[in-house]
PDB file of C-alpha atoms in Angstrom:
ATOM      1  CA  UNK A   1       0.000   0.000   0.000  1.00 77.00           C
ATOM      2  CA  UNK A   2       2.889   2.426   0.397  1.00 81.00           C
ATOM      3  CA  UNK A   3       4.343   1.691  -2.509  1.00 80.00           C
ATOM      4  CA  UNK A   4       1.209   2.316  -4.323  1.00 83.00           C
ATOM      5  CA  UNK A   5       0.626   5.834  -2.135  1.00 86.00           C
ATOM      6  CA  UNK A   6       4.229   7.284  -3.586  1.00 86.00           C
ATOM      7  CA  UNK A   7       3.316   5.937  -6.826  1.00 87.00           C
ATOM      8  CA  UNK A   8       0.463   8.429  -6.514  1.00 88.00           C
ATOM      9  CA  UNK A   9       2.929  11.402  -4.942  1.00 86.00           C
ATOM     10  CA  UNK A  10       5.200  10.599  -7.815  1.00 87.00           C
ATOM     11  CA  UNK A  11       2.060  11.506 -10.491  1.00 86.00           C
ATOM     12  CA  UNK A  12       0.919  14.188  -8.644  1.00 88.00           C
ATOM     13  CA  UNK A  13       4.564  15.841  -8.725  1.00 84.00           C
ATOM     14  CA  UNK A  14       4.731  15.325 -12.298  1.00 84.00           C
ATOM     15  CA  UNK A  15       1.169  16.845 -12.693  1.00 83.00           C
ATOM     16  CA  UNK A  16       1.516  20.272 -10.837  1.00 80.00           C
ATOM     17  CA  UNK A  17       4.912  20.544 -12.278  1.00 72.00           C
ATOM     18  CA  UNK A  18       8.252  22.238 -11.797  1.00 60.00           C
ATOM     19  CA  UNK A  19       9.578  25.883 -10.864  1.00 55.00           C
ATOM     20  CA  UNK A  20       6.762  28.291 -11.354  1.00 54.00           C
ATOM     21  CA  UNK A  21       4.346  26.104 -11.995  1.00 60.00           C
ATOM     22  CA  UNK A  22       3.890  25.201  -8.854  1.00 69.00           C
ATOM     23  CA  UNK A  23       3.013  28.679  -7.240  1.00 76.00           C
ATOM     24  CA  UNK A  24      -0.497  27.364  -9.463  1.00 80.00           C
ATOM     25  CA  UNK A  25      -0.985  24.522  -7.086  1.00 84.00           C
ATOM     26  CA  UNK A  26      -0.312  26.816  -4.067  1.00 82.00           C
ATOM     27  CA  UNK A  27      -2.902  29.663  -4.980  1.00 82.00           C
ATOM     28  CA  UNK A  28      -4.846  26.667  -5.836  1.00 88.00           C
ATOM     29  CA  UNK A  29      -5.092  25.588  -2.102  1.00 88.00           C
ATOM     30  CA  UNK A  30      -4.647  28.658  -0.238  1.00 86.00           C
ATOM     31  CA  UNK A  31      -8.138  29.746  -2.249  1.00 88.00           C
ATOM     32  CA  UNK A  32      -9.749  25.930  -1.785  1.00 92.00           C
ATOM     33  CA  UNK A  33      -8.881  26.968   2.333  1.00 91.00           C
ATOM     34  CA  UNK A  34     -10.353  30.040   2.282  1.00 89.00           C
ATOM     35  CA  UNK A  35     -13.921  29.367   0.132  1.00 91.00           C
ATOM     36  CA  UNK A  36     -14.281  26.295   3.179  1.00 93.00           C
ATOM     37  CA  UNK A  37     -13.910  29.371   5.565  1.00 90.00           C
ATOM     38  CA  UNK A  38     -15.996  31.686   3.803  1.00 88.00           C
ATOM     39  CA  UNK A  39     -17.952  30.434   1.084  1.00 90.00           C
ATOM     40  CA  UNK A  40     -21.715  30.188   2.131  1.00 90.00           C
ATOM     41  CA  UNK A  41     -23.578  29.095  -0.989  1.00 91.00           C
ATOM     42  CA  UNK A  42     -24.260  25.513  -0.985  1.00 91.00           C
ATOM     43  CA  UNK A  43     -24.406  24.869  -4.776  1.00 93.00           C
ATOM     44  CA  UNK A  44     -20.557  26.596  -4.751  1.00 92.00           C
ATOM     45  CA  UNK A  45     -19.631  24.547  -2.037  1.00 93.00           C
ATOM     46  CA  UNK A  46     -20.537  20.870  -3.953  1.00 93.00           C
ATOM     47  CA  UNK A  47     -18.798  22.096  -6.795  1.00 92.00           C
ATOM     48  CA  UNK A  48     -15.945  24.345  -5.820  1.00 92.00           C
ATOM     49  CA  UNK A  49     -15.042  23.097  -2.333  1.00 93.00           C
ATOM     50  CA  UNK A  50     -16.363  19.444  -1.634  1.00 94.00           C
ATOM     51  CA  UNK A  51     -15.956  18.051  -4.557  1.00 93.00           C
ATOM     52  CA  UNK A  52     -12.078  19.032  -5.709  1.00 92.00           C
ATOM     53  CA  UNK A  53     -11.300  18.127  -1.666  1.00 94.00           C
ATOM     54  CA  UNK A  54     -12.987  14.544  -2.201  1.00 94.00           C
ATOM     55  CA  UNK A  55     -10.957  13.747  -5.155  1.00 93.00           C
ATOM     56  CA  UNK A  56      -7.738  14.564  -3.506  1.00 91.00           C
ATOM     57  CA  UNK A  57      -8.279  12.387  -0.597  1.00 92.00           C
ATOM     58  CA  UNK A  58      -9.388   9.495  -3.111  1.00 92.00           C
ATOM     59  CA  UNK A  59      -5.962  10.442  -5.154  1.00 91.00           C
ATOM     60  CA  UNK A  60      -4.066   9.462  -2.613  1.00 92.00           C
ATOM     61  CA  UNK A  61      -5.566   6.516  -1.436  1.00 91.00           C
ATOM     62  CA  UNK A  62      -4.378   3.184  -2.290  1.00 90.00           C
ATOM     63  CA  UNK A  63      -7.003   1.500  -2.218  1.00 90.00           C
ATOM     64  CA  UNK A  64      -9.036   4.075  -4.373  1.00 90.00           C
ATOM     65  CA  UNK A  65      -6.456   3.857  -6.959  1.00 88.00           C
ATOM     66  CA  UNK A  66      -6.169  -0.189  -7.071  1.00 87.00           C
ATOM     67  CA  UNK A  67      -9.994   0.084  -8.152  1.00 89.00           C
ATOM     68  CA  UNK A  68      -9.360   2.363 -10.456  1.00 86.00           C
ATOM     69  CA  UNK A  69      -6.566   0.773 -12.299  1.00 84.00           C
ATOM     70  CA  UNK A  70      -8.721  -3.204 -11.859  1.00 84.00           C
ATOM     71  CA  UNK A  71     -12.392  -1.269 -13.468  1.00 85.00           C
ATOM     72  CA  UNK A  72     -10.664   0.384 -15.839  1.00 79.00           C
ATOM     73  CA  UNK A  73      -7.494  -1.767 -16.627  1.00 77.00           C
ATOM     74  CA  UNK A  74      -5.567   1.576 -17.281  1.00 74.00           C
ATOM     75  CA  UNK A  75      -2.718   2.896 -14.924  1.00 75.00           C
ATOM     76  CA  UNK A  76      -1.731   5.719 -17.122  1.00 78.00           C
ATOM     77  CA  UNK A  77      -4.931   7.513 -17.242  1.00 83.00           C
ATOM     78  CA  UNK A  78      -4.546   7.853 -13.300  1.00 87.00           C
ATOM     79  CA  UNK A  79      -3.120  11.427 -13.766  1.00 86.00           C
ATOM     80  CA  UNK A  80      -6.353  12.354 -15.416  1.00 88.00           C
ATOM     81  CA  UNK A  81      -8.328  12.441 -12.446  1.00 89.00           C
ATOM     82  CA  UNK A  82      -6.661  15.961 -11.600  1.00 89.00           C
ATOM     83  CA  UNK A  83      -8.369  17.311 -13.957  1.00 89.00           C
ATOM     84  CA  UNK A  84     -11.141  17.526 -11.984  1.00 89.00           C
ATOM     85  CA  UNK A  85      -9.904  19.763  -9.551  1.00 88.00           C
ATOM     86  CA  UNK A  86     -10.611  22.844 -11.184  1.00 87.00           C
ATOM     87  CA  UNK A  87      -8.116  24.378 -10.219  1.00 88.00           C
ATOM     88  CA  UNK A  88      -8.112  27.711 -12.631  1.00 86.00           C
ATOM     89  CA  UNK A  89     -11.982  28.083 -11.500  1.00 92.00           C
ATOM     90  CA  UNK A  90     -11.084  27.876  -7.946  1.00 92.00           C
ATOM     91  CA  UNK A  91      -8.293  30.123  -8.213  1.00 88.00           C
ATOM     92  CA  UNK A  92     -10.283  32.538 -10.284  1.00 86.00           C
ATOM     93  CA  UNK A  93     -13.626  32.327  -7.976  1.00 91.00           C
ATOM     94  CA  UNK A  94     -11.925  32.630  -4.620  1.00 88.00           C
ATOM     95  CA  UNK A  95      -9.333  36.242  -6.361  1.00 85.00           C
ATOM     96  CA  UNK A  96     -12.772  37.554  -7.326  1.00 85.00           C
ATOM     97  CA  UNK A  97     -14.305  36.836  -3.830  1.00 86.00           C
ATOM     98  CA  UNK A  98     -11.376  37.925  -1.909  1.00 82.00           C
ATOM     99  CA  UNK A  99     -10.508  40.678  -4.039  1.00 83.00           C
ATOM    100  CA  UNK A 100     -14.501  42.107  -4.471  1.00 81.00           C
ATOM    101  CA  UNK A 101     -14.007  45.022  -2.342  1.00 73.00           C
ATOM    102  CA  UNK A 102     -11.027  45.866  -4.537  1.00 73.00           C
ATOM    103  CA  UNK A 103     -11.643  45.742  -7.273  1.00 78.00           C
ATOM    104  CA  UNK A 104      -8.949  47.561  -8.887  1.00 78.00           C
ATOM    105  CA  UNK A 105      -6.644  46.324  -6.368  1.00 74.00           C
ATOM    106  CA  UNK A 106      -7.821  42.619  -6.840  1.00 74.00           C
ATOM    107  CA  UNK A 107      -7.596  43.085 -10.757  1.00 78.00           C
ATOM    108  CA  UNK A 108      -3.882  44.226 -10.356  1.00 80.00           C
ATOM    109  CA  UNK A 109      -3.052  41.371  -8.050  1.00 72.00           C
ATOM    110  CA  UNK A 110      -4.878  38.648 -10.067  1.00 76.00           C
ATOM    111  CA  UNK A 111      -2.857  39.747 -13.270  1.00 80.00           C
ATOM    112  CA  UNK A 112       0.467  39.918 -11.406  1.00 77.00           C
ATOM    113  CA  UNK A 113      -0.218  36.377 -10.113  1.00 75.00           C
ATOM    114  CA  UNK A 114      -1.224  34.993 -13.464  1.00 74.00           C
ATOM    115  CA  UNK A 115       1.655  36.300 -15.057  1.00 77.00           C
ATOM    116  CA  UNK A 116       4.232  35.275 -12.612  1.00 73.00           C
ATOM    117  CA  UNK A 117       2.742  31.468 -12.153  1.00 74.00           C
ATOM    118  CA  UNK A 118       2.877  31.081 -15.980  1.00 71.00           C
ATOM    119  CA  UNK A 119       5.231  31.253 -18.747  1.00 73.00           C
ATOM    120  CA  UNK A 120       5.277  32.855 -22.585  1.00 75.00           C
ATOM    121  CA  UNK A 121       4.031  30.384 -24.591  1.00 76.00           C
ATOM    122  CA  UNK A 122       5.471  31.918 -27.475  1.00 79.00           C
ATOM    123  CA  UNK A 123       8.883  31.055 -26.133  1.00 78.00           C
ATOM    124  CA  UNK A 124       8.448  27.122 -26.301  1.00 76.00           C
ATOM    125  CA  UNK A 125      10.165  25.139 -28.659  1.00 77.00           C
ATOM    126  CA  UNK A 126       6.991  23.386 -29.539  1.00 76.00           C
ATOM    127  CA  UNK A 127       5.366  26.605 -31.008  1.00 79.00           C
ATOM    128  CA  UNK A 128       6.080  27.522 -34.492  1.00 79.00           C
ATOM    129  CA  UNK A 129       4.493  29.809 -36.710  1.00 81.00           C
ATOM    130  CA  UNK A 130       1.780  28.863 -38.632  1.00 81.00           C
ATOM    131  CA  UNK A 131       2.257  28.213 -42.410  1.00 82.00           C
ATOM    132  CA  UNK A 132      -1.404  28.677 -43.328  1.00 86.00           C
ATOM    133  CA  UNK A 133      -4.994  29.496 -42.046  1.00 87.00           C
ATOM    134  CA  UNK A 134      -5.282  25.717 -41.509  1.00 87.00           C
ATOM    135  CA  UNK A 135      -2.021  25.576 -39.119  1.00 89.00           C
ATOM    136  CA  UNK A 136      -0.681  22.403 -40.853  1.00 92.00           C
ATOM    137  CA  UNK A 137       2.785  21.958 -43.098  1.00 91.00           C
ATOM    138  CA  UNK A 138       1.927  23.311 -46.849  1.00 93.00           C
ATOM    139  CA  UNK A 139       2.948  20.289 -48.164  1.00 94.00           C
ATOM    140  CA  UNK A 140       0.625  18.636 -46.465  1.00 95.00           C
ATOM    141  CA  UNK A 141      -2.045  20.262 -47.722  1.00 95.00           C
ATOM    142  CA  UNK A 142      -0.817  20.326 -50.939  1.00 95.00           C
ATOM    143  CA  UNK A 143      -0.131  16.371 -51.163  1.00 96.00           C
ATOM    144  CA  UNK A 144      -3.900  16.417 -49.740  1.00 95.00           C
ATOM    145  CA  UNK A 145      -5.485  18.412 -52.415  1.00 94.00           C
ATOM    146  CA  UNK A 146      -3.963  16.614 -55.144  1.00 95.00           C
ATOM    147  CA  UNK A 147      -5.861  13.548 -54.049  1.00 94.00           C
ATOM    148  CA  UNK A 148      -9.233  15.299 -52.053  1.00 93.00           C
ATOM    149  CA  UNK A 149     -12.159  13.879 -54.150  1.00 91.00           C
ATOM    150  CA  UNK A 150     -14.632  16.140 -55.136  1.00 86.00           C
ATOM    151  CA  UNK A 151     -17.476  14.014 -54.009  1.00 85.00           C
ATOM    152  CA  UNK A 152     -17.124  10.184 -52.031  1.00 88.00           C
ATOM    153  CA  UNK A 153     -13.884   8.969 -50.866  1.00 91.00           C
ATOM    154  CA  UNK A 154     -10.783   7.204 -51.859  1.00 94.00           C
ATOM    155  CA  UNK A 155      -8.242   5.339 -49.487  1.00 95.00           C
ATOM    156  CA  UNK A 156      -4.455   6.757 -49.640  1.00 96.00           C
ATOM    157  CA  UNK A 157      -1.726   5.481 -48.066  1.00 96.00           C
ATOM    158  CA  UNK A 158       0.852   8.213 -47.053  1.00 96.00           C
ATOM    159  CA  UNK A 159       3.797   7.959 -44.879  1.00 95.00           C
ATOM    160  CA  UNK A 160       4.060   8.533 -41.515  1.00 93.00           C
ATOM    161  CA  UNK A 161       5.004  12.269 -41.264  1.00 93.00           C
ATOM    162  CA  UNK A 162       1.927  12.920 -43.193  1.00 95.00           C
ATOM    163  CA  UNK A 163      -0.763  10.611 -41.277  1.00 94.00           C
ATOM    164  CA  UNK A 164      -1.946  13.533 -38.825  1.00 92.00           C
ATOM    165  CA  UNK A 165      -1.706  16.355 -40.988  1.00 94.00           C
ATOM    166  CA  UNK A 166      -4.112  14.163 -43.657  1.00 93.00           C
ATOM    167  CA  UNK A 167      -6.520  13.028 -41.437  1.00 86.00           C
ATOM    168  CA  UNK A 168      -7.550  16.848 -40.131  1.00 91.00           C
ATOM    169  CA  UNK A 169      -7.350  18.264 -43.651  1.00 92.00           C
ATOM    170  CA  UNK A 170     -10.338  16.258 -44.758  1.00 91.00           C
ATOM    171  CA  UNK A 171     -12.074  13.425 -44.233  1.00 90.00           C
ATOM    172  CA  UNK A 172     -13.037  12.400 -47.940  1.00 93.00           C
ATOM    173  CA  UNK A 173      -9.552  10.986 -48.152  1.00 95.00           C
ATOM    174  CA  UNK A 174      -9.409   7.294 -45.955  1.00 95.00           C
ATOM    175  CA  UNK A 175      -6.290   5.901 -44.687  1.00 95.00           C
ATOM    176  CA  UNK A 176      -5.714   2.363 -43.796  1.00 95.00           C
ATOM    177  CA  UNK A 177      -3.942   3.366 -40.501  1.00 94.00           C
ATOM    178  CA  UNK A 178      -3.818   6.150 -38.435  1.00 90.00           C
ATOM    179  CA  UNK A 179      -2.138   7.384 -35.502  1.00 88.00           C
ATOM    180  CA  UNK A 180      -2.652   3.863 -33.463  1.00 89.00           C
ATOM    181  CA  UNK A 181       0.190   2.822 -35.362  1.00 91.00           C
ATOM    182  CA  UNK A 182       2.418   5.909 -34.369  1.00 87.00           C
ATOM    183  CA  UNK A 183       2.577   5.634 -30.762  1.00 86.00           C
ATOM    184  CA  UNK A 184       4.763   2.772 -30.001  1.00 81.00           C
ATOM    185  CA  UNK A 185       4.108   2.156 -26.258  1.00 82.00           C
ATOM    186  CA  UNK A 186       0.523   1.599 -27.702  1.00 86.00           C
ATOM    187  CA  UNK A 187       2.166  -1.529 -29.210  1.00 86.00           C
ATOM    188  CA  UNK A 188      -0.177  -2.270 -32.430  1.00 90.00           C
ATOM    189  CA  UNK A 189       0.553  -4.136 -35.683  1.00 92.00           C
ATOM    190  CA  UNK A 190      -0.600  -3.273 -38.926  1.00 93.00           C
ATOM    191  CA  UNK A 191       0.838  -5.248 -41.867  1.00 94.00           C
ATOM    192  CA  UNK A 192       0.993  -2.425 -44.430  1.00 95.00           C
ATOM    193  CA  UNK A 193       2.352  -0.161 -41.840  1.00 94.00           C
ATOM    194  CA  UNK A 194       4.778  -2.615 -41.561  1.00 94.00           C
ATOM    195  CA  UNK A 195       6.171  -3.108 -45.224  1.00 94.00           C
ATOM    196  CA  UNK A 196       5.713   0.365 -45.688  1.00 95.00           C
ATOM    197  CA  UNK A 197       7.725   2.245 -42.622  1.00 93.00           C
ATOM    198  CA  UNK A 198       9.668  -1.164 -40.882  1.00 91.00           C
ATOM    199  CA  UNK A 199      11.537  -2.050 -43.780  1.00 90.00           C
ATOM    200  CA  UNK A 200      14.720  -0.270 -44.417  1.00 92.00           C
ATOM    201  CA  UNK A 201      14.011  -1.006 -48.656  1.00 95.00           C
ATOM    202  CA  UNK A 202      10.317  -1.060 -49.584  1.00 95.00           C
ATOM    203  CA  UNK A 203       9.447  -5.166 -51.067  1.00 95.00           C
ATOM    204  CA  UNK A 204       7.961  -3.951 -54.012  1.00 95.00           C
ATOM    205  CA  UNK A 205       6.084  -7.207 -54.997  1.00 95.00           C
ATOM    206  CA  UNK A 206       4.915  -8.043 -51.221  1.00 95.00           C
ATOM    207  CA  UNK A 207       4.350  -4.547 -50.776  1.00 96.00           C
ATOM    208  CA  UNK A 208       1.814  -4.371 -53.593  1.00 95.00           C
ATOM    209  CA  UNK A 209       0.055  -7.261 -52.552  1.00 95.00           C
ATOM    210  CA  UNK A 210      -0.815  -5.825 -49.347  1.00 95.00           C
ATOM    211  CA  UNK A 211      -1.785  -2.265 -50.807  1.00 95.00           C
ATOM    212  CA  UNK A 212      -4.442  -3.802 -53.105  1.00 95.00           C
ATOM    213  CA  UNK A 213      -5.254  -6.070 -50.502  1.00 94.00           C
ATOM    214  CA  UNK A 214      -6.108  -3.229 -48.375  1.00 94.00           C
ATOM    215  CA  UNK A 215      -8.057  -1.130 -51.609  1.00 93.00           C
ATOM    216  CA  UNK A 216      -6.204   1.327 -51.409  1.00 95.00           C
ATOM    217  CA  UNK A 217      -6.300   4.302 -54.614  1.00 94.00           C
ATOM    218  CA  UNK A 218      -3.028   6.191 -54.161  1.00 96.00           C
ATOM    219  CA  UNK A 219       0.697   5.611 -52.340  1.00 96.00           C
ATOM    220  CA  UNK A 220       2.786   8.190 -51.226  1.00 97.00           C
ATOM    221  CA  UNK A 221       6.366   7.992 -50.884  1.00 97.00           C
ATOM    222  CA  UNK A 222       8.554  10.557 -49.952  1.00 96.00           C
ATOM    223  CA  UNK A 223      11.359  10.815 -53.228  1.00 95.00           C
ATOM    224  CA  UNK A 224      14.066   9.511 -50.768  1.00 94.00           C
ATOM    225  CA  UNK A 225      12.108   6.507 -49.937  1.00 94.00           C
ATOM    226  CA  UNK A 226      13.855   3.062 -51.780  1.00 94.00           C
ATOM    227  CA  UNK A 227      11.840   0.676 -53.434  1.00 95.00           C
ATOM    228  CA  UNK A 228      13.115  -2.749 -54.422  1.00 94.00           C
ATOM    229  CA  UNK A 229      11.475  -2.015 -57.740  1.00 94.00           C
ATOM    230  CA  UNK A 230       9.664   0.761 -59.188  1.00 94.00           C
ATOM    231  CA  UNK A 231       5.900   0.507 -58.713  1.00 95.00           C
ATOM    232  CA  UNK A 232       5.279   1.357 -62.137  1.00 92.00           C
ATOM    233  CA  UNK A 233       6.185  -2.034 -62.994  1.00 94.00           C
ATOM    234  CA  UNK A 234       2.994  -3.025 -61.479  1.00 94.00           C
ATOM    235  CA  UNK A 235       0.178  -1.222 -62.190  1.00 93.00           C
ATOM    236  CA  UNK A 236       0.864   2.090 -60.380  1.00 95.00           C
ATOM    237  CA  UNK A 237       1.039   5.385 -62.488  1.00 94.00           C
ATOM    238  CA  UNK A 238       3.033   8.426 -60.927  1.00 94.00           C
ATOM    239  CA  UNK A 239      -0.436  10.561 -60.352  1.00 94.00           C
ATOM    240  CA  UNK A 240       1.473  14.023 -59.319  1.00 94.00           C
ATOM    241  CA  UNK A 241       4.170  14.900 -57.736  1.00 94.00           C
ATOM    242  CA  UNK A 242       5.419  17.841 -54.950  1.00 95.00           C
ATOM    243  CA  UNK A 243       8.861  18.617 -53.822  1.00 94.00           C
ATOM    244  CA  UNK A 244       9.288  16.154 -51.345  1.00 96.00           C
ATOM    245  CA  UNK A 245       6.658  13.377 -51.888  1.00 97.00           C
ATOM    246  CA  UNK A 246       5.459  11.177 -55.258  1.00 96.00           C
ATOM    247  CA  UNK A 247       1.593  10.467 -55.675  1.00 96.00           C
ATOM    248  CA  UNK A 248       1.103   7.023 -57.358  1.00 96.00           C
ATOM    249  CA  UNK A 249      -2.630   6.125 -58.365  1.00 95.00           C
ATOM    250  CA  UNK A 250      -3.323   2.474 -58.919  1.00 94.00           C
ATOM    251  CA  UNK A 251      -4.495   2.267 -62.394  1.00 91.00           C
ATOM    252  CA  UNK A 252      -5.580  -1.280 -61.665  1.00 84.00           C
ATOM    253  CA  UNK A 253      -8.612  -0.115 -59.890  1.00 77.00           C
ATOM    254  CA  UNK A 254      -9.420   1.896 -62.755  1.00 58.00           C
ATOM    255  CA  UNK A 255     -11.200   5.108 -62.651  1.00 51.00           C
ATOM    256  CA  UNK A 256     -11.451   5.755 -58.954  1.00 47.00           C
ATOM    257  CA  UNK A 257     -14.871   5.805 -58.145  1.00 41.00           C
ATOM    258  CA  UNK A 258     -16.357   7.597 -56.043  1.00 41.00           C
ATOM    259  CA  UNK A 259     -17.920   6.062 -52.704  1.00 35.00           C
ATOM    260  CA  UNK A 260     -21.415   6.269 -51.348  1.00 30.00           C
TER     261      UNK A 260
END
């Protein structure tokens, strides 16, 4: 049972974070401890103070978490439970209570706390700016129109840098695979995904087999991608092309059709 308490300390650590971010948890339960001293509304009270205070106990509690993890065979969603707390309500309901006689005063002090428990977002290395209205890579979109169907659908298969950016662009244009097969700790198999990302040099013969077996209208390589042999040499037409990726249709299938 202890092990499985600091099991729970170790996720809630991870969740409220590091450096300034934790300044968030703090105003977080210095404004839970003062609504339980001050807040008189019942309705508030459920939501704002019971509540959040019931899920922290259960957090922590071994037992609570072994039924969690045995109903919902899940460890790793564990975290999500802090999600509940509310904390940027409670923090923002108990600065406007405490503050209300202040208001100018409060509105200083609740900026000056917002800015100095967060961070410029604009700073991270995740954020880059935006190539288009649609916020995806141009190519993308580019590799998508080429291939969009005007009405019905066709199945593509595109490689793996391409698999998120196709699937929010529009959803005329089927894949065989999504992004299941990109998380690895998620641990699925997919046989196409296989002979078309696992092997170092693409089985061109196999690989076909498996592409028709799966119906689908166009492959896209990327141009550095190596083939055993060309797919021209069986039954694949180079559709279109863009700077980094080629667009084969299947001319097998014929005329793509379009679906109901």
């Amino acid at each position: 049972m202890w092990g499985i308490f600091l099991e729970s300390v170790v996720i809630f650590k991870n969740y409220v974070g590091y450096h300034q971010y934790r300044f968030l948890f703090v105003f977080y339960l210095f404004f839970l401890v003062y609504l339980w001293l001050t807040e008189k509304e019942r309705r508030i009270r459920a939501a704002l103070i019971y509540a959040p205070t019931l899920l922290l106990i259960c957090f922590f509690c071994p037992l609570f978490r072994k039924a969690f993890v045995a109903l919902l065979n899940d460890a790793e969603t564990y975290y999500r439970l802090l999600w509940l707390l509310q904390m940027s309500i409670v923090i923002a309901y108990g600065m406007v209570k405490l503050c209300g006689r202040y208001r100018k005063t409060g509105l200083v002090i609740m900026c000056v706390g917002i800015i100095a428990c967060g961070s410029f977002v604009y700073r991270s290395e995740h954020i880059t700016k935006a190539e288009n209205w649609y916020h995806l890579p141009e190519e993308a979109i580019e590799v998508a129109e080429l291939i969009d169907p005007e009405q019905g659908r066709v199945m593509a298969l595109v490689p793996a840098d391409l698999v998120y950016y196709i699937r929010q662009y529009s959803t005329r244009i089927n894949m065989p695979y999504g992004r299941e097969m990109l998380i690895a700790r998620w641990d699925y198999y997919h046989d196409l995904y296989e002979a078309m990302e696992e092997a170092e040099v693409i089985q061109t013969a196999s690989f076909v087999e498996i592409v028709r077996s799966h119906e689908c209208d166009y492959v896209i390589l990327r141009k550095d991608r190596e083939t055993e042999e060309p797919l021209s040499d069986y039954g694949f037409a180079l559709y279109a092309q863009t700077k980094n990726y080629l667009i084969y249709q299947d001319m097998e299938r014929g005329k793509i059709v379009d679906a109901v």
